[in-house]
PDB file of C-alpha atoms in Angstrom:
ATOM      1  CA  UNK A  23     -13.488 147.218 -10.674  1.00 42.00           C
ATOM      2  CA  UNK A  24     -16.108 145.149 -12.766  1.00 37.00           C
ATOM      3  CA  UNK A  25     -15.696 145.203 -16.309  1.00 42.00           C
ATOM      4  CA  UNK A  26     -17.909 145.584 -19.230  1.00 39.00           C
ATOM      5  CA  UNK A  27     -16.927 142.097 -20.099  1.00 38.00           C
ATOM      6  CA  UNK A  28     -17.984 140.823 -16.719  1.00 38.00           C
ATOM      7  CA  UNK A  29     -21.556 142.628 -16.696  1.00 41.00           C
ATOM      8  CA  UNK A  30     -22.299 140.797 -19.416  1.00 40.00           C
ATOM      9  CA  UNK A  31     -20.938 137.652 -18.527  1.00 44.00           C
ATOM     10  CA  UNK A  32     -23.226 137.828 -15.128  1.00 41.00           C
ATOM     11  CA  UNK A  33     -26.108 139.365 -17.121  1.00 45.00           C
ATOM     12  CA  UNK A  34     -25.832 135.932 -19.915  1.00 44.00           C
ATOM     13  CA  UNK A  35     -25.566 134.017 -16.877  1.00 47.00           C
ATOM     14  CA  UNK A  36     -28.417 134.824 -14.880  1.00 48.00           C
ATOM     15  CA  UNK A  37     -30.639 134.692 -18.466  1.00 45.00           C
ATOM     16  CA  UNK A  38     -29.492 131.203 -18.459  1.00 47.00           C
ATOM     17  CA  UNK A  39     -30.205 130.706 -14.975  1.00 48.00           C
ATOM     18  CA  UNK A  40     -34.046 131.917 -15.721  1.00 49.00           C
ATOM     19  CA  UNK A  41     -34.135 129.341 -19.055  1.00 42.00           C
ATOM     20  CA  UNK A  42     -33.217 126.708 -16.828  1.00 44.00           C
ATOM     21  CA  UNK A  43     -36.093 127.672 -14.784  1.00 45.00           C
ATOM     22  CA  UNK A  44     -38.438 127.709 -17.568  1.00 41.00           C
ATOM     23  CA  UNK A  45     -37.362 124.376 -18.662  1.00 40.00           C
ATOM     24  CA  UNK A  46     -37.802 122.675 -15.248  1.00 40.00           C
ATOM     25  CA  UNK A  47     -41.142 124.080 -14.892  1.00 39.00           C
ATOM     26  CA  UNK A  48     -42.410 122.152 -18.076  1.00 37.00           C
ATOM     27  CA  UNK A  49     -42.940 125.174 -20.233  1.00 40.00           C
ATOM     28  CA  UNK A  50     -42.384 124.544 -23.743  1.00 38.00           C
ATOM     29  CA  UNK A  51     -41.827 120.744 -23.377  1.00 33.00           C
ATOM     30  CA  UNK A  52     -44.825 118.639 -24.157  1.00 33.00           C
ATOM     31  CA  UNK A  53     -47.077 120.947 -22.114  1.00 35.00           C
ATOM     32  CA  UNK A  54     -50.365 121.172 -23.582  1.00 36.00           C
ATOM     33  CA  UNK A  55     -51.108 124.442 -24.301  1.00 37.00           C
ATOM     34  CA  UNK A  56     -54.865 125.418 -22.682  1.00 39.00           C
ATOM     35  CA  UNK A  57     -56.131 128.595 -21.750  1.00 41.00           C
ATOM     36  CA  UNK A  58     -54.650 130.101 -18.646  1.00 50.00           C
ATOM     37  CA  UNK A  59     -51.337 128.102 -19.431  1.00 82.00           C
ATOM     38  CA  UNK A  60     -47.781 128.980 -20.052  1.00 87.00           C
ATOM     39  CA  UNK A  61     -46.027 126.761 -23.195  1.00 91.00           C
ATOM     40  CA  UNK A  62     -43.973 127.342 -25.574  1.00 93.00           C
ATOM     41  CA  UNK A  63     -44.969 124.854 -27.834  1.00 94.00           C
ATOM     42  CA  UNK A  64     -47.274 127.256 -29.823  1.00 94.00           C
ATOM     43  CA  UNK A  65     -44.366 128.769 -30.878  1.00 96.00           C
ATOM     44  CA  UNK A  66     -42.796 126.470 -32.506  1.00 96.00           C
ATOM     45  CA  UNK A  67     -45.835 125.400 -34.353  1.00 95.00           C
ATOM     46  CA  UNK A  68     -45.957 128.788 -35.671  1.00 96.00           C
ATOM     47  CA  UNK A  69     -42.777 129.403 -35.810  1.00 97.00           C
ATOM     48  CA  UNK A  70     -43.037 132.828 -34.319  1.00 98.00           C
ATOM     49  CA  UNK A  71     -42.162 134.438 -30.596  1.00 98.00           C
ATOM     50  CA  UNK A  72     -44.201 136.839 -29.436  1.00 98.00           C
ATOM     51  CA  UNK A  73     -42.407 138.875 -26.446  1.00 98.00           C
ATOM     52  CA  UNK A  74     -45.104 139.909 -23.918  1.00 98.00           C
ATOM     53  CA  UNK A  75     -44.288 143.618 -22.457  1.00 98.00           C
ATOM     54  CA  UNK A  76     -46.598 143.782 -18.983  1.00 96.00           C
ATOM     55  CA  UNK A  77     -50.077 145.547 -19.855  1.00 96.00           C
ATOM     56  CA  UNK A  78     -49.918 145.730 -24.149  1.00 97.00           C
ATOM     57  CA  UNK A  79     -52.537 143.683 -24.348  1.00 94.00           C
ATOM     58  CA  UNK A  80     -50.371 140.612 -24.121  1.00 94.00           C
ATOM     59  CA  UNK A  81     -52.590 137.780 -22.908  1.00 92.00           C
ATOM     60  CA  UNK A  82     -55.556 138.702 -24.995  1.00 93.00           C
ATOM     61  CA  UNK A  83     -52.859 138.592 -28.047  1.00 95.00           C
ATOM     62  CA  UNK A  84     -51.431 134.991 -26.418  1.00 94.00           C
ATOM     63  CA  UNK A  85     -54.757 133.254 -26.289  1.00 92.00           C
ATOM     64  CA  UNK A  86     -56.029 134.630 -29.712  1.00 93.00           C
ATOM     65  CA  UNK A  87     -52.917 133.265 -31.466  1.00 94.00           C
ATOM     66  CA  UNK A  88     -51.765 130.433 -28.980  1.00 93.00           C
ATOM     67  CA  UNK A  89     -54.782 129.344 -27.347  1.00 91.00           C
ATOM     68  CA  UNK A  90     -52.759 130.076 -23.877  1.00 90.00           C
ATOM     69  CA  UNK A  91     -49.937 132.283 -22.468  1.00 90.00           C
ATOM     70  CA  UNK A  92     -47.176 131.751 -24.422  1.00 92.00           C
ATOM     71  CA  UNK A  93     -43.764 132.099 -22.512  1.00 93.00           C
ATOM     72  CA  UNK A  94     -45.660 134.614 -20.120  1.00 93.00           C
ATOM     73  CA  UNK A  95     -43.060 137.584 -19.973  1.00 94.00           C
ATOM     74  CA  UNK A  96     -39.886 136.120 -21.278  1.00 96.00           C
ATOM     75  CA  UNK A  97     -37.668 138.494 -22.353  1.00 97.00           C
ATOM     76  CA  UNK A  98     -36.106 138.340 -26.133  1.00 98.00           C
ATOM     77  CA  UNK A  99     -32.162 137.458 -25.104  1.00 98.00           C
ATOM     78  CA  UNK A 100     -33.997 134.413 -22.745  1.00 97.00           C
ATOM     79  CA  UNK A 101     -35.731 133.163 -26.381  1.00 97.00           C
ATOM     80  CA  UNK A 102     -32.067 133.751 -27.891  1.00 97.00           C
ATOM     81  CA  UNK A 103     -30.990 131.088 -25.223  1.00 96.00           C
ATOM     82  CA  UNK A 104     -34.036 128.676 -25.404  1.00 96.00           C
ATOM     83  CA  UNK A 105     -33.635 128.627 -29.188  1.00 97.00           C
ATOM     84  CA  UNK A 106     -30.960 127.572 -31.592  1.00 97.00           C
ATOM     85  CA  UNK A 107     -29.851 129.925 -33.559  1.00 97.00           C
ATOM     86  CA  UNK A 108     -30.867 128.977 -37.191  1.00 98.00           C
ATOM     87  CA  UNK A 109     -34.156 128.786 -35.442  1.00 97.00           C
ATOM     88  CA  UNK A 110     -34.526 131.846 -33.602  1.00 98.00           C
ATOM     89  CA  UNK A 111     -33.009 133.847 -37.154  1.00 97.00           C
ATOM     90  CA  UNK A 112     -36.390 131.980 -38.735  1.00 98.00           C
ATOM     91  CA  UNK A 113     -38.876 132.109 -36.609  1.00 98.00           C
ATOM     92  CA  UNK A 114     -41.362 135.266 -36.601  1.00 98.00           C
ATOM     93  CA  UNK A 115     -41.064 137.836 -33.798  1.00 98.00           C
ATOM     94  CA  UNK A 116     -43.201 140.443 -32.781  1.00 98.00           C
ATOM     95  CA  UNK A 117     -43.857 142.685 -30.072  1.00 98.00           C
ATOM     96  CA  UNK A 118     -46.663 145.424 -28.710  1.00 98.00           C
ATOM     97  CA  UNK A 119     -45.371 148.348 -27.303  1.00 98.00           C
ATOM     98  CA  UNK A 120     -47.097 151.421 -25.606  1.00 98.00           C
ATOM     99  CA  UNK A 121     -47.231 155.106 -24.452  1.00 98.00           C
ATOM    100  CA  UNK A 122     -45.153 154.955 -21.515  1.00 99.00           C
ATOM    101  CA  UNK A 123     -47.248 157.248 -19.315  1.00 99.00           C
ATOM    102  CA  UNK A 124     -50.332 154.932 -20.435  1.00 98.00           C
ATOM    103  CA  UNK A 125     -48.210 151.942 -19.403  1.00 98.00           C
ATOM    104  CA  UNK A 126     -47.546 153.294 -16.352  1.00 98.00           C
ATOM    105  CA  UNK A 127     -51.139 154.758 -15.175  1.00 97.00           C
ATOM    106  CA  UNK A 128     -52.588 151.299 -16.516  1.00 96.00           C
ATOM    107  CA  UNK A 129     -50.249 148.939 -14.548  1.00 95.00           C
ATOM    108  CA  UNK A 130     -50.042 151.067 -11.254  1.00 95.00           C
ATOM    109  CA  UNK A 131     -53.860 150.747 -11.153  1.00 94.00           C
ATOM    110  CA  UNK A 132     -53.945 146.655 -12.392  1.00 93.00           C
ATOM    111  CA  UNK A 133     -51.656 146.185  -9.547  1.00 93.00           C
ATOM    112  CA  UNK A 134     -53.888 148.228  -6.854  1.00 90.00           C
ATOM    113  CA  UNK A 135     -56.806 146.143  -7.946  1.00 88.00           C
ATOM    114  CA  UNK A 136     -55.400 142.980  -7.558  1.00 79.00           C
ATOM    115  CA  UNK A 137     -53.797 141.797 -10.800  1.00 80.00           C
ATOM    116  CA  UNK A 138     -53.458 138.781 -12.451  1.00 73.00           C
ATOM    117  CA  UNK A 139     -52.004 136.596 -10.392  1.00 77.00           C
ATOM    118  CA  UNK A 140     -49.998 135.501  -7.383  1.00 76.00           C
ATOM    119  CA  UNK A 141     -46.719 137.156  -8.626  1.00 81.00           C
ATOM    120  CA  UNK A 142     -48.828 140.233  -8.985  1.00 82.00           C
ATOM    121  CA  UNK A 143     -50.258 140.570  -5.287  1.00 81.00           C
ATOM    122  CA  UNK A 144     -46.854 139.795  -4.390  1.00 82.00           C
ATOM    123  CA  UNK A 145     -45.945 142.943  -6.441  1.00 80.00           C
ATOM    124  CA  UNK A 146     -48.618 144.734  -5.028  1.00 82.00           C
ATOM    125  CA  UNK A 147     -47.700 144.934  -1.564  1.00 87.00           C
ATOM    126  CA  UNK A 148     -44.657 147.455  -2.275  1.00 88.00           C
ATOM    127  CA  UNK A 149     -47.772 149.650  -3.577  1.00 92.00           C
ATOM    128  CA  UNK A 150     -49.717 149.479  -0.258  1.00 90.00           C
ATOM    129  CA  UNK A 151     -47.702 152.998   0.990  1.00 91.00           C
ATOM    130  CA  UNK A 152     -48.875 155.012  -2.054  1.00 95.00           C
ATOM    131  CA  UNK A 153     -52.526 156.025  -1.526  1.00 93.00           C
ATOM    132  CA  UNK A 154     -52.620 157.632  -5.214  1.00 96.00           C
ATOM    133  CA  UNK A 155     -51.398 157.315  -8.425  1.00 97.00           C
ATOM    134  CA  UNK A 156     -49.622 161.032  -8.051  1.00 98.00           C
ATOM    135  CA  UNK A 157     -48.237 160.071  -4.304  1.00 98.00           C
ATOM    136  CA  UNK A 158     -46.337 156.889  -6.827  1.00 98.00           C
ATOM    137  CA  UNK A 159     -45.373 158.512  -9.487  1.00 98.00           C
ATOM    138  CA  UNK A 160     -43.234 161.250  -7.428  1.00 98.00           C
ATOM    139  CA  UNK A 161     -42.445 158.779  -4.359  1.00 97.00           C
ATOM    140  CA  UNK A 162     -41.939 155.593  -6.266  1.00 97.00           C
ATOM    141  CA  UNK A 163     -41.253 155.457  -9.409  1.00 98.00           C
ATOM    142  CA  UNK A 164     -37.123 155.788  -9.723  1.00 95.00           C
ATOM    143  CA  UNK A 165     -36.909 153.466  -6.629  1.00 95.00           C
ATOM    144  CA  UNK A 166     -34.839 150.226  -7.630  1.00 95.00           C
ATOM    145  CA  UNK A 167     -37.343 147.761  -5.751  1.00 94.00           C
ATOM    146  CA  UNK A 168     -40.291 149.606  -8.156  1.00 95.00           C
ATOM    147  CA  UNK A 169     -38.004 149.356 -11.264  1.00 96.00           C
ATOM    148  CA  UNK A 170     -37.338 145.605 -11.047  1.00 94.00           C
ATOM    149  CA  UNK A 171     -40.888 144.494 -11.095  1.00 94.00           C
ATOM    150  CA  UNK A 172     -42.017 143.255 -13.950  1.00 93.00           C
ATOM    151  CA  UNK A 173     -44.906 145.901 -14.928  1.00 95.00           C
ATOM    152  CA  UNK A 174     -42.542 148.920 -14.092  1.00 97.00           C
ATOM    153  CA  UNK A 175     -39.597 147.178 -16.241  1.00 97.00           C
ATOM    154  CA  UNK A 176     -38.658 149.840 -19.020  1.00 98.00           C
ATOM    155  CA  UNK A 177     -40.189 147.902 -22.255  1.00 98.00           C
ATOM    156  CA  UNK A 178     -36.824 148.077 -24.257  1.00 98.00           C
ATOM    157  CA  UNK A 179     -35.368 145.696 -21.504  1.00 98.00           C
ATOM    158  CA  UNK A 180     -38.006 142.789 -22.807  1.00 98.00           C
ATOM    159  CA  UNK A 181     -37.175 143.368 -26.258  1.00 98.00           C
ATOM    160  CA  UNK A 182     -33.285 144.301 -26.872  1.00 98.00           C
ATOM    161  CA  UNK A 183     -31.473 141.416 -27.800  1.00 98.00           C
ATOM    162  CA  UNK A 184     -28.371 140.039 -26.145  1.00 96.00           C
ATOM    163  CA  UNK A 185     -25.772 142.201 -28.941  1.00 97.00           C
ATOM    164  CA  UNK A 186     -27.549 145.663 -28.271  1.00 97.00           C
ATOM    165  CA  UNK A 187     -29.948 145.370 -31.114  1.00 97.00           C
ATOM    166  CA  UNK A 188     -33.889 144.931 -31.266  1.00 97.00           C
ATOM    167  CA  UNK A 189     -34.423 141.535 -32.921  1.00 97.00           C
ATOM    168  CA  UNK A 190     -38.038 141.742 -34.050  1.00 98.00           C
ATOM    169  CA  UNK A 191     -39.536 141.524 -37.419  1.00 97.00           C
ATOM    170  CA  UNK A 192     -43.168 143.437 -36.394  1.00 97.00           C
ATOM    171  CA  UNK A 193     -43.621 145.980 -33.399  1.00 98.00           C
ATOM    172  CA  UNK A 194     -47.548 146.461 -33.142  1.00 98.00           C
ATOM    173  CA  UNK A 195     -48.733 149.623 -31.270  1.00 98.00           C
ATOM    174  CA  UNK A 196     -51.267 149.458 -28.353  1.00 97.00           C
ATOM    175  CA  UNK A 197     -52.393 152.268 -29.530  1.00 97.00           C
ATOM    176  CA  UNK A 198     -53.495 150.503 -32.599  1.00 96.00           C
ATOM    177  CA  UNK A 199     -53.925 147.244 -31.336  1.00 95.00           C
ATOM    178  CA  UNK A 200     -56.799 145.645 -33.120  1.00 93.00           C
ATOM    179  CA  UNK A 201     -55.082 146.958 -36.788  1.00 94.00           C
ATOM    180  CA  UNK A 202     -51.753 145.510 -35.081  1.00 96.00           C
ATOM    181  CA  UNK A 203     -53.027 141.990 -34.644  1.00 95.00           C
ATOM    182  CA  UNK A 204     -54.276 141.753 -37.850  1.00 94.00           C
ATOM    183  CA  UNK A 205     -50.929 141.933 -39.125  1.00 94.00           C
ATOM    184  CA  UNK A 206     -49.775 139.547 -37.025  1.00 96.00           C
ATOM    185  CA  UNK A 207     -53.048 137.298 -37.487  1.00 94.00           C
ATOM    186  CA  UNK A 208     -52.480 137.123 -41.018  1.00 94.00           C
ATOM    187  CA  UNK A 209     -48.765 136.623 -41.132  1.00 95.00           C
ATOM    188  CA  UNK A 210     -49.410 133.566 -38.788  1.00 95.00           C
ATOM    189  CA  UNK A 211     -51.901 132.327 -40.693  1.00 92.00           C
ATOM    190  CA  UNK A 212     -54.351 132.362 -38.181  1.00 89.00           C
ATOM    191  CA  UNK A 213     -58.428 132.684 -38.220  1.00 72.00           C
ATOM    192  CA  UNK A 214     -58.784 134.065 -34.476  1.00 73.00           C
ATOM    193  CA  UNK A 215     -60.425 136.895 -33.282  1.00 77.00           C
ATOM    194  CA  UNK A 216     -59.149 139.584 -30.825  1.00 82.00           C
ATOM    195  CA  UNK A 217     -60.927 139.248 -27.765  1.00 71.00           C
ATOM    196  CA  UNK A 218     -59.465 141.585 -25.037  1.00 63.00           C
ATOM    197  CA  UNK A 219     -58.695 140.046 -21.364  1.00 51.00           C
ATOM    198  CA  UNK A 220     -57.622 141.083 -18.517  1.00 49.00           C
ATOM    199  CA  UNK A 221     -58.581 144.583 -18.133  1.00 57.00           C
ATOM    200  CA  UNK A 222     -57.205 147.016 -15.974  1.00 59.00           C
ATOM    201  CA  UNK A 223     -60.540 148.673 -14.455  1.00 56.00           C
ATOM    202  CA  UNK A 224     -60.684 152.157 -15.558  1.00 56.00           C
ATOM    203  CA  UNK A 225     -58.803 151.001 -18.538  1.00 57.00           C
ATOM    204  CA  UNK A 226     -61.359 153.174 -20.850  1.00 61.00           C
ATOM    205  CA  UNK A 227     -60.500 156.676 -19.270  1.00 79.00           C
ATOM    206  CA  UNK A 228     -58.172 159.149 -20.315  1.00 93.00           C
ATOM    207  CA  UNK A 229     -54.875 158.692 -18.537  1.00 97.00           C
ATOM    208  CA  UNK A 230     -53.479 162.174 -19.139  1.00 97.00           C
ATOM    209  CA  UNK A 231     -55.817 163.355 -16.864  1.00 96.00           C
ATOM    210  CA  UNK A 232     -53.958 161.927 -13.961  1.00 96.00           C
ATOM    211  CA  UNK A 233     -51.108 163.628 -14.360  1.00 98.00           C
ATOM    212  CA  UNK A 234     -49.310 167.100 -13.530  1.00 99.00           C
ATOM    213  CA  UNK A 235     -46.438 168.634 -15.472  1.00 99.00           C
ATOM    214  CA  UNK A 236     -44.119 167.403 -12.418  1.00 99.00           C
ATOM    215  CA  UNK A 237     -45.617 164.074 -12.784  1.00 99.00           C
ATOM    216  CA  UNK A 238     -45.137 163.783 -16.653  1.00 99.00           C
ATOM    217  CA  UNK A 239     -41.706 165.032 -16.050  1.00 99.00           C
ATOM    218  CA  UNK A 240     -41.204 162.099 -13.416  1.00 98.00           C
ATOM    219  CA  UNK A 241     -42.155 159.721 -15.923  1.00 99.00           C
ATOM    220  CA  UNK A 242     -39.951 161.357 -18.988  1.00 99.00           C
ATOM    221  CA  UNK A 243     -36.966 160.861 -16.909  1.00 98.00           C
ATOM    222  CA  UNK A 244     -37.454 156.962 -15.570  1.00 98.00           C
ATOM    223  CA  UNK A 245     -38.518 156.225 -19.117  1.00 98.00           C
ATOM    224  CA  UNK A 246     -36.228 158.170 -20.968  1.00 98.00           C
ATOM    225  CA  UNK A 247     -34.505 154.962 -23.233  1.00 98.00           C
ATOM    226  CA  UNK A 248     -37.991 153.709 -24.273  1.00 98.00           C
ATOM    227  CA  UNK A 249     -39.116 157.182 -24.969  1.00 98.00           C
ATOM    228  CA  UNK A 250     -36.171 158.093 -27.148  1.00 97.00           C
ATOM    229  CA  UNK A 251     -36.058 154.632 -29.133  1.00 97.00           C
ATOM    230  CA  UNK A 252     -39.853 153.792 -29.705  1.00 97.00           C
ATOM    231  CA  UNK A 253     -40.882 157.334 -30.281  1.00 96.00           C
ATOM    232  CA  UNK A 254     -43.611 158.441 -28.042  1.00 98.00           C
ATOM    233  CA  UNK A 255     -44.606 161.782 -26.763  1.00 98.00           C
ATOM    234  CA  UNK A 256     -46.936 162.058 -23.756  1.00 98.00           C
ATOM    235  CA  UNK A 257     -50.007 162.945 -25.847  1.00 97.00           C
ATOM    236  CA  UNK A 258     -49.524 160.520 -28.307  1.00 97.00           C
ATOM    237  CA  UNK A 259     -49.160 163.312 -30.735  1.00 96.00           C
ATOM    238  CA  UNK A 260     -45.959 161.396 -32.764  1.00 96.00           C
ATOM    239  CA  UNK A 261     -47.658 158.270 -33.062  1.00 96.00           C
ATOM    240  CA  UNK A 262     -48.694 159.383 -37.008  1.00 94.00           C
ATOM    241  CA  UNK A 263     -44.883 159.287 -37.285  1.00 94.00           C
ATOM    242  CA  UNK A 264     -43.961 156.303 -35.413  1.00 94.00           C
ATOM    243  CA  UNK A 265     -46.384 154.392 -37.355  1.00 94.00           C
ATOM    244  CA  UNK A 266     -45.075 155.503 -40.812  1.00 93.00           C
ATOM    245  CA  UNK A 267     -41.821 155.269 -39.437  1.00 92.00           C
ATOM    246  CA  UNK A 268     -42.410 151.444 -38.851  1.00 92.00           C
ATOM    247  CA  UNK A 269     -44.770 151.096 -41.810  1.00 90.00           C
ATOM    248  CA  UNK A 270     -41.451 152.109 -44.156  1.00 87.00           C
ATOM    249  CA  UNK A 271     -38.657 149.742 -42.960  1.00 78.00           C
ATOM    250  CA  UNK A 272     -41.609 147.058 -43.316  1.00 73.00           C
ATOM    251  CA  UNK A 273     -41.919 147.808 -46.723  1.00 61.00           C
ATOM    252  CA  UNK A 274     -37.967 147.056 -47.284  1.00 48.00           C
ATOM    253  CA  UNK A 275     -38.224 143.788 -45.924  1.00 46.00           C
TER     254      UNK A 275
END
């Protein structure tokens, strides 16, 4: 039988394993950081880490602040490894989060159309077999080959740090985006503008019209964990809450 102790020795091992990667593939070491490019060197400039959830608005937050991609869509117990630890207590992290179901409408269709890159076709062809958005929902989403790609990831897996806890000192709202990245923007110091990038087509329409009960249902179950801890309710009808809720233990810092 595997023990709790040895999940987590395989689960600190394979974070390692993806560090490593990052490190051979010249992120964060002397890279120049230009548009369209992964570093990690922004970050220590600013001495902040911003941990990009899949479709939060992520890379139009990245090249506003960091004139690039940052550290693409490292997740937080990766920057735990890649940093020491006096620096990773100092340094300034933030994330975005989002509606679930909004998530979930918005990446299935960014994925259909293409996406961003390479990775993302990839992605893409285990969506070829759903013909709509209802047909994946039902059929797909719950499947383990769905659930490890990296836009259908539950969002507290990017974010909880390697002792169980969220490590971040800001979590900005989608939802509220541009007010979001002001906070952010200001905290870093930073003149830039938000200028929003890669789109999902469609992005502007209502995504609660795509679903059924049995569909939102679907989606409560897979997403259960990220519903419970950040809050949200299909319609967006807690957000109010969530956003005093965040807006308080700000306010103790």
């Amino acid at each position: 039988m595997v023990t709790t102790y040895q999940r987590l020795r395989f689960n600190l091992h394979r974070a390692e394993q993806r560090v490593r990667r990052i490190v051979r593939s010249g992120v964060g070491v002397g890279r120049p950081a230009l548009d369209g490019d992964y570093s990690l060197r922004p970050f220590r400039e600013t001495r902040s880490i911003f941990v990009h959830i899949p479709k939060t608005g992520g890379v139009s937050i990245s090249r506003a602040l960091y004139g690039g991609l940052g550290g693409g869509h490292t997740r937080i117990t990766e920057y735990e490894l890649r940093y020491s630890a006096a620096d990773f207590a100092d340094f300034f992290k933030f994330t975005v989060v989002r509606n679930p179901w909004s998530r979930l409408f918005s990446a299935f269709h960014f994925l259909k159309a293409g996406g961003f890159d390479a990775r993302d076709r990839e992605a893409a062809k285990l969506l070829a077999s759903f013909d709509t958005f209802e047909a994946f929902v039902l059929d797909g989403v719950g499947d383990p080959r769905v659930m490890r790609l990296n836009h259908f990831v539950p969002q507290l897996e990017f974010i909880t740090g390697s002792d169980g806890t969220i490590p971040l000192d800001f979590v900005g709202f989608f939802e509220t985006l541009d007010r979001d990245f002001d906070h952010v923007r200001v905290r870093l110091n930073r003149a830039d503008r938000l200028l929003h990038h890669n789109r999902t087509p469609g992005e502007n329409g209502d995504y609660r019209l795509g679903y059924t009960p049995d569909m939102i249902a679907r989606v409560a179950s897979a997403y259960r964990e990220d519903i419970a801890v950040l809050g949200y309710e299909f319609d967006n009808g807690s957000l109010p809450e969530q956003i005093r809720s965040r807006d308080a233990g700000l306010a103790g810092i």
